Amino acid sequence: MANLKSLAKDTAVYGLSSIVGRFLNYLLVPIYTAKMTAASGGYGIITHIYAITALLMVLLTFGMETTFFRFANKDDEDPHRVFSTALIGVGSLSLLFVVVVLACLTPLSNVLGYADTPQYVWVMALIVATDAFRAIPFAYLRQQKKALKFASLQLLNIAVNIALNCLYYLVLGGHDPGYAFYINLVCSVFITLCVYREIGEIRHGFDAGLMRRMLRYSWPIVVLGVAGILNQVADKILFPYIYKGEDALMQLGIYGACAKIAMIMAVITQAFRYAYEPFVFGKTKDKDNDETQASATKYFLIFTLLAFLCVVGWIDVLKFIVSNPDYWVGLRVVPIVMAAEIMMGIYFNLSFWYKLEDKTIWGAVFSGIGCAVLIAGNVMFVPQYGYMACAWAGFAGYGVAMTLSYVVGQKYHPIRYPIGDMLLYVVSALVAFGLMRWSTAQLPFWPSILLNTTLILAFVAIIVKKDFPLRNLPVIGKHFK
């Protein structure tokens, strides 16, 4: 229980920064959708470019965040030397990437469909190179338990980004989607300079032998990461090239804007991951590690299902995050994307058996198969069904990866997950979801909101009854004993 309390504390810090940060980032969605109509395709460009950036980020960091945690916690390794070796390695790869992009800018711009706006491509390259380099010092902050500094810098990055976007799009009245990228670059460079003390640890030098050992550990994680990120962004990368209509960027913009509403699930998963990864690697020798993982997985499922019901139940309010009604036709993707994100989070929880056993190749296999399912679904169905096929293909891809990880994991590293309790929560959430869909479609606004809120409270009552009895809570609990 003490371990879970420690995990909860770190998750709260990371979660606060992630949730507040993502909420602030949501402010960009109404700004962009208000200043760029769906028909203009401007938000479609932003969605497409950032999808490519996310994939490149995984390639340039080369799995060194997780690898750093693993090697920094080994008794026979110097954590400072591990950090400096990882930082020099990622920094060198990022610099080489920028040089190659600048040297091949014209053909790359033509291939990506930005022949008339090559500046989007080189700015994207600089952003991802800077962010990849900064990822290692930020991992160092997590490893050193400097959660407050990590969270503060993340929030500062977002605050500056929003301020500059407001200046250009609202005060100056701009409409060019390219300025979103220029502003991002300025913020990335600024925040990187804020971790100069951590970057100073580079003085411990580069150990070629250590790097070879780290690469042997990390390359399956890269495959895993590429497959994982493709599960999130492959649809957005491929959409302009496989959708048959002439309004591809318009449709992509609608999908990307509405999917943002569902990203609260990604916030919860990210916050949990920031705290959970160094936590688990730091207690690999504890006897109750498997029990802790099982309990953490159950509680993760409980709170993500609650978040799912809150978003679905209050979708008629949350839709105003997307300020332009032209985009609201895409709101039907929200529950599908959120369900996919829940499965992705569970898959992450299930992934520690092969990381702790140094069998990361399994992660590459599971994510690769899931990614293949997603891409196949997009290629086969997007031309006919548009962005709805994107949402369902992501759902299928995550479902396959999650299932494979559980089945194989139980063979090589069996953990007694509370499957019965977890299924009860899933069934309860599905029943509430079905009733919410009916009420939203059939009832007026206020009766629908009232019924949906009642269903959410009923789900909370189940949680309290089974796993968080009020008598165990501080202060409140004394009134229930």
mmCIF file with all atom_site columns, N, CA and C in Angstrom, residues 328-368:
data_model
loop_
_atom_site.group_PDB
_atom_site.id
_atom_site.type_symbol
_atom_site.label_atom_id
_atom_site.label_alt_id
_atom_site.label_comp_id
_atom_site.label_asym_id
_atom_site.label_entity_id
_atom_site.label_seq_id
_atom_site.pdbx_PDB_ins_code
_atom_site.Cartn_x
_atom_site.Cartn_y
_atom_site.Cartn_z
_atom_site.occupancy
_atom_site.B_iso_or_equiv
_atom_site.pdbx_formal_charge
_atom_site.auth_seq_id
_atom_site.auth_comp_id
_atom_site.auth_asym_id
_atom_site.auth_atom_id
_atom_site.pdbx_PDB_model_num
ATOM 1   N N  . TRP A 1 328 ? -18.450 19.808 -35.897 1.00 0.00 ? 328 TRP A N  1
ATOM 2   C CA . TRP A 1 328 ? -19.166 18.947 -34.958 1.00 0.00 ? 328 TRP A CA 1
ATOM 3   C C  . TRP A 1 328 ? -19.685 17.658 -35.587 1.00 0.00 ? 328 TRP A C  1
ATOM 4   N N  . VAL A 1 329 ? -19.724 17.593 -36.886 1.00 0.00 ? 329 VAL A N  1
ATOM 5   C CA . VAL A 1 329 ? -20.176 16.378 -37.545 1.00 0.00 ? 329 VAL A CA 1
ATOM 6   C C  . VAL A 1 329 ? -19.273 15.195 -37.185 1.00 0.00 ? 329 VAL A C  1
ATOM 7   N N  . GLY A 1 330 ? -18.064 15.491 -36.741 1.00 0.00 ? 330 GLY A N  1
ATOM 8   C CA . GLY A 1 330 ? -17.121 14.424 -36.415 1.00 0.00 ? 330 GLY A CA 1
ATOM 9   C C  . GLY A 1 330 ? -17.169 13.955 -34.975 1.00 0.00 ? 330 GLY A C  1
ATOM 10  N N  . LEU A 1 331 ? -18.095 14.458 -34.172 1.00 0.00 ? 331 LEU A N  1
ATOM 11  C CA . LEU A 1 331 ? -18.144 14.097 -32.748 1.00 0.00 ? 331 LEU A CA 1
ATOM 12  C C  . LEU A 1 331 ? -18.403 12.612 -32.512 1.00 0.00 ? 331 LEU A C  1
ATOM 13  N N  . ARG A 1 332 ? -18.936 11.926 -33.476 1.00 0.00 ? 332 ARG A N  1
ATOM 14  C CA . ARG A 1 332 ? -19.232 10.497 -33.312 1.00 0.00 ? 332 ARG A CA 1
ATOM 15  C C  . ARG A 1 332 ? -17.984 9.643  -33.161 1.00 0.00 ? 332 ARG A C  1
ATOM 16  N N  . VAL A 1 333 ? -16.806 10.208 -33.477 1.00 0.00 ? 333 VAL A N  1
ATOM 17  C CA . VAL A 1 333 ? -15.574 9.426  -33.315 1.00 0.00 ? 333 VAL A CA 1
ATOM 18  C C  . VAL A 1 333 ? -15.086 9.439  -31.867 1.00 0.00 ? 333 VAL A C  1
ATOM 19  N N  . VAL A 1 334 ? -15.592 10.353 -31.045 1.00 0.00 ? 334 VAL A N  1
ATOM 20  C CA . VAL A 1 334 ? -15.035 10.556 -29.705 1.00 0.00 ? 334 VAL A CA 1
ATOM 21  C C  . VAL A 1 334 ? -15.067 9.290  -28.843 1.00 0.00 ? 334 VAL A C  1
ATOM 22  N N  . PRO A 1 335 ? -16.226 8.608  -28.668 1.00 0.00 ? 335 PRO A N  1
ATOM 23  C CA . PRO A 1 335 ? -16.205 7.408  -27.816 1.00 0.00 ? 335 PRO A CA 1
ATOM 24  C C  . PRO A 1 335 ? -15.327 6.296  -28.369 1.00 0.00 ? 335 PRO A C  1
ATOM 25  N N  . ILE A 1 336 ? -15.214 6.185  -29.677 1.00 0.00 ? 336 ILE A N  1
ATOM 26  C CA . ILE A 1 336 ? -14.385 5.133  -30.275 1.00 0.00 ? 336 ILE A CA 1
ATOM 27  C C  . ILE A 1 336 ? -12.914 5.400  -29.985 1.00 0.00 ? 336 ILE A C  1
ATOM 28  N N  . VAL A 1 337 ? -12.489 6.652  -30.169 1.00 0.00 ? 337 VAL A N  1
ATOM 29  C CA . VAL A 1 337 ? -11.090 7.009  -29.915 1.00 0.00 ? 337 VAL A CA 1
ATOM 30  C C  . VAL A 1 337 ? -10.757 6.859  -28.433 1.00 0.00 ? 337 VAL A C  1
ATOM 31  N N  . MET A 1 338 ? -11.701 7.233  -27.562 1.00 0.00 ? 338 MET A N  1
ATOM 32  C CA . MET A 1 338 ? -11.444 7.102  -26.132 1.00 0.00 ? 338 MET A CA 1
ATOM 33  C C  . MET A 1 338 ? -11.310 5.635  -25.714 1.00 0.00 ? 338 MET A C  1
ATOM 34  N N  . ALA A 1 339 ? -12.167 4.789  -26.259 1.00 0.00 ? 339 ALA A N  1
ATOM 35  C CA . ALA A 1 339 ? -12.077 3.361  -25.945 1.00 0.00 ? 339 ALA A CA 1
ATOM 36  C C  . ALA A 1 339 ? -10.739 2.794  -26.410 1.00 0.00 ? 339 ALA A C  1
ATOM 37  N N  . ALA A 1 340 ? -10.281 3.232  -27.577 1.00 0.00 ? 340 ALA A N  1
ATOM 38  C CA . ALA A 1 340 ? -8.985  2.788  -28.072 1.00 0.00 ? 340 ALA A CA 1
ATOM 39  C C  . ALA A 1 340 ? -7.863  3.236  -27.143 1.00 0.00 ? 340 ALA A C  1
ATOM 40  N N  . GLU A 1 341 ? -7.970  4.459  -26.619 1.00 0.00 ? 341 GLU A N  1
ATOM 41  C CA . GLU A 1 341 ? -6.946  4.968  -25.706 1.00 0.00 ? 341 GLU A CA 1
ATOM 42  C C  . GLU A 1 341 ? -6.925  4.188  -24.395 1.00 0.00 ? 341 GLU A C  1
ATOM 43  N N  . ILE A 1 342 ? -8.103  3.749  -23.930 1.00 0.00 ? 342 ILE A N  1
ATOM 44  C CA . ILE A 1 342 ? -8.139  2.926  -22.717 1.00 0.00 ? 342 ILE A CA 1
ATOM 45  C C  . ILE A 1 342 ? -7.374  1.633  -22.942 1.00 0.00 ? 342 ILE A C  1
ATOM 46  N N  . MET A 1 343 ? -7.601  1.000  -24.086 1.00 0.00 ? 343 MET A N  1
ATOM 47  C CA . MET A 1 343 ? -6.897  -0.247 -24.384 1.00 0.00 ? 343 MET A CA 1
ATOM 48  C C  . MET A 1 343 ? -5.398  -0.010 -24.536 1.00 0.00 ? 343 MET A C  1
ATOM 49  N N  . MET A 1 344 ? -5.031  1.120  -25.093 1.00 0.00 ? 344 MET A N  1
ATOM 50  C CA . MET A 1 344 ? -3.612  1.456  -25.194 1.00 0.00 ? 344 MET A CA 1
ATOM 51  C C  . MET A 1 344 ? -2.988  1.590  -23.817 1.00 0.00 ? 344 MET A C  1
ATOM 52  N N  . GLY A 1 345 ? -3.709  2.220  -22.873 1.00 0.00 ? 345 GLY A N  1
ATOM 53  C CA . GLY A 1 345 ? -3.202  2.369  -21.518 1.00 0.00 ? 345 GLY A CA 1
ATOM 54  C C  . GLY A 1 345 ? -3.062  1.044  -20.806 1.00 0.00 ? 345 GLY A C  1
ATOM 55  N N  . ILE A 1 346 ? -4.038  0.153  -20.999 1.00 0.00 ? 346 ILE A N  1
ATOM 56  C CA . ILE A 1 346 ? -3.940  -1.181 -20.394 1.00 0.00 ? 346 ILE A CA 1
ATOM 57  C C  . ILE A 1 346 ? -2.770  -1.937 -21.005 1.00 0.00 ? 346 ILE A C  1
ATOM 58  N N  . TYR A 1 347 ? -2.600  -1.799 -22.305 1.00 0.00 ? 347 TYR A N  1
ATOM 59  C CA . TYR A 1 347 ? -1.470  -2.441 -22.975 1.00 0.00 ? 347 TYR A CA 1
ATOM 60  C C  . TYR A 1 347 ? -0.146  -1.959 -22.377 1.00 0.00 ? 347 TYR A C  1
ATOM 61  N N  . PHE A 1 348 ? -0.057  -0.668 -22.085 1.00 0.00 ? 348 PHE A N  1
ATOM 62  C CA . PHE A 1 348 ? 1.148   -0.145 -21.453 1.00 0.00 ? 348 PHE A CA 1
ATOM 63  C C  . PHE A 1 348 ? 1.362   -0.791 -20.090 1.00 0.00 ? 348 PHE A C  1
ATOM 64  N N  . ASN A 1 349 ? 0.298   -0.930 -19.322 1.00 0.00 ? 349 ASN A N  1
ATOM 65  C CA . ASN A 1 349 ? 0.403   -1.583 -18.012 1.00 0.00 ? 349 ASN A CA 1
ATOM 66  C C  . ASN A 1 349 ? 0.867   -3.028 -18.143 1.00 0.00 ? 349 ASN A C  1
ATOM 67  N N  . LEU A 1 350 ? 0.378   -3.703 -19.174 1.00 0.00 ? 350 LEU A N  1
ATOM 68  C CA . LEU A 1 350 ? 0.731   -5.109 -19.372 1.00 0.00 ? 350 LEU A CA 1
ATOM 69  C C  . LEU A 1 350 ? 2.139   -5.290 -19.929 1.00 0.00 ? 350 LEU A C  1
ATOM 70  N N  . SER A 1 351 ? 2.743   -4.207 -20.369 1.00 0.00 ? 351 SER A N  1
ATOM 71  C CA . SER A 1 351 ? 4.017   -4.320 -21.081 1.00 0.00 ? 351 SER A CA 1
ATOM 72  C C  . SER A 1 351 ? 5.224   -4.528 -20.176 1.00 0.00 ? 351 SER A C  1
ATOM 73  N N  . PHE A 1 352 ? 5.067   -4.362 -18.865 1.00 0.00 ? 352 PHE A N  1
ATOM 74  C CA . PHE A 1 352 ? 6.245   -4.381 -18.007 1.00 0.00 ? 352 PHE A CA 1
ATOM 75  C C  . PHE A 1 352 ? 6.849   -5.768 -17.828 1.00 0.00 ? 352 PHE A C  1
ATOM 76  N N  . TRP A 1 353 ? 6.082   -6.797 -18.102 1.00 0.00 ? 353 TRP A N  1
ATOM 77  C CA . TRP A 1 353 ? 6.666   -8.124 -17.922 1.00 0.00 ? 353 TRP A CA 1
ATOM 78  C C  . TRP A 1 353 ? 7.845   -8.334 -18.858 1.00 0.00 ? 353 TRP A C  1
ATOM 79  N N  . TYR A 1 354 ? 7.734   -7.886 -20.112 1.00 0.00 ? 354 TYR A N  1
ATOM 80  C CA . TYR A 1 354 ? 8.851   -8.114 -21.024 1.00 0.00 ? 354 TYR A CA 1
ATOM 81  C C  . TYR A 1 354 ? 9.952   -7.065 -20.864 1.00 0.00 ? 354 TYR A C  1
ATOM 82  N N  . LYS A 1 355 ? 9.611   -5.892 -20.343 1.00 0.00 ? 355 LYS A N  1
ATOM 83  C CA . LYS A 1 355 ? 10.659  -4.906 -20.073 1.00 0.00 ? 355 LYS A CA 1
ATOM 84  C C  . LYS A 1 355 ? 11.511  -5.344 -18.892 1.00 0.00 ? 355 LYS A C  1
ATOM 85  N N  . LEU A 1 356 ? 10.870  -5.857 -17.853 1.00 0.00 ? 356 LEU A N  1
ATOM 86  C CA . LEU A 1 356 ? 11.607  -6.293 -16.670 1.00 0.00 ? 356 LEU A CA 1
ATOM 87  C C  . LEU A 1 356 ? 12.381  -7.589 -16.922 1.00 0.00 ? 356 LEU A C  1
ATOM 88  N N  . GLU A 1 357 ? 11.907  -8.394 -17.876 1.00 0.00 ? 357 GLU A N  1
ATOM 89  C CA . GLU A 1 357 ? 12.606  -9.627 -18.219 1.00 0.00 ? 357 GLU A CA 1
ATOM 90  C C  . GLU A 1 357 ? 13.636  -9.402 -19.320 1.00 0.00 ? 357 GLU A C  1
ATOM 91  N N  . ASP A 1 358 ? 13.808  -8.142 -19.755 1.00 0.00 ? 358 ASP A N  1
ATOM 92  C CA . ASP A 1 358 ? 14.720  -7.797 -20.851 1.00 0.00 ? 358 ASP A CA 1
ATOM 93  C C  . ASP A 1 358 ? 14.376  -8.553 -22.135 1.00 0.00 ? 358 ASP A C  1
ATOM 94  N N  . LYS A 1 359 ? 13.084  -8.742 -22.360 1.00 0.00 ? 359 LYS A N  1
ATOM 95  C CA . LYS A 1 359 ? 12.610  -9.403 -23.581 1.00 0.00 ? 359 LYS A CA 1
ATOM 96  C C  . LYS A 1 359 ? 11.741  -8.427 -24.377 1.00 0.00 ? 359 LYS A C  1
ATOM 97  N N  . THR A 1 360 ? 12.325  -7.253 -24.628 1.00 0.00 ? 360 THR A N  1
ATOM 98  C CA . THR A 1 360 ? 11.559  -6.190 -25.271 1.00 0.00 ? 360 THR A CA 1
ATOM 99  C C  . THR A 1 360 ? 11.153  -6.527 -26.700 1.00 0.00 ? 360 THR A C  1
ATOM 100 N N  . ILE A 1 361 ? 11.748  -7.575 -27.259 1.00 0.00 ? 361 ILE A N  1
ATOM 101 C CA . ILE A 1 361 ? 11.369  -7.987 -28.609 1.00 0.00 ? 361 ILE A CA 1
ATOM 102 C C  . ILE A 1 361 ? 9.882   -8.329 -28.682 1.00 0.00 ? 361 ILE A C  1
ATOM 103 N N  . TRP A 1 362 ? 9.323   -8.832 -27.553 1.00 0.00 ? 362 TRP A N  1
ATOM 104 C CA . TRP A 1 362 ? 7.900   -9.153 -27.533 1.00 0.00 ? 362 TRP A CA 1
ATOM 105 C C  . TRP A 1 362 ? 7.047   -7.899 -27.738 1.00 0.00 ? 362 TRP A C  1
ATOM 106 N N  . GLY A 1 363 ? 7.487   -6.802 -27.151 1.00 0.00 ? 363 GLY A N  1
ATOM 107 C CA . GLY A 1 363 ? 6.741   -5.564 -27.331 1.00 0.00 ? 363 GLY A CA 1
ATOM 108 C C  . GLY A 1 363 ? 6.707   -5.144 -28.787 1.00 0.00 ? 363 GLY A C  1
ATOM 109 N N  . ALA A 1 364 ? 7.841   -5.334 -29.459 1.00 0.00 ? 364 ALA A N  1
ATOM 110 C CA . ALA A 1 364 ? 7.894   -5.002 -30.880 1.00 0.00 ? 364 ALA A CA 1
ATOM 111 C C  . ALA A 1 364 ? 6.933   -5.881 -31.681 1.00 0.00 ? 364 ALA A C  1
ATOM 112 N N  . VAL A 1 365 ? 6.849   -7.160 -31.303 1.00 0.00 ? 365 VAL A N  1
ATOM 113 C CA . VAL A 1 365 ? 5.952   -8.085 -32.003 1.00 0.00 ? 365 VAL A CA 1
ATOM 114 C C  . VAL A 1 365 ? 4.492   -7.691 -31.800 1.00 0.00 ? 365 VAL A C  1
ATOM 115 N N  . PHE A 1 366 ? 4.108   -7.447 -30.546 1.00 0.00 ? 366 PHE A N  1
ATOM 116 C CA . PHE A 1 366 ? 2.709   -7.116 -30.248 1.00 0.00 ? 366 PHE A CA 1
ATOM 117 C C  . PHE A 1 366 ? 2.295   -5.815 -30.932 1.00 0.00 ? 366 PHE A C  1
ATOM 118 N N  . SER A 1 367 ? 3.119   -4.783 -30.768 1.00 0.00 ? 367 SER A N  1
ATOM 119 C CA . SER A 1 367 ? 2.770   -3.489 -31.350 1.00 0.00 ? 367 SER A CA 1
ATOM 120 C C  . SER A 1 367 ? 2.822   -3.538 -32.869 1.00 0.00 ? 367 SER A C  1
ATOM 121 N N  . GLY A 1 368 ? 3.759   -4.326 -33.399 1.00 0.00 ? 368 GLY A N  1
ATOM 122 C CA . GLY A 1 368 ? 3.851   -4.463 -34.850 1.00 0.00 ? 368 GLY A CA 1
ATOM 123 C C  . GLY A 1 368 ? 2.596   -5.081 -35.435 1.00 0.00 ? 368 GLY A C  1
#
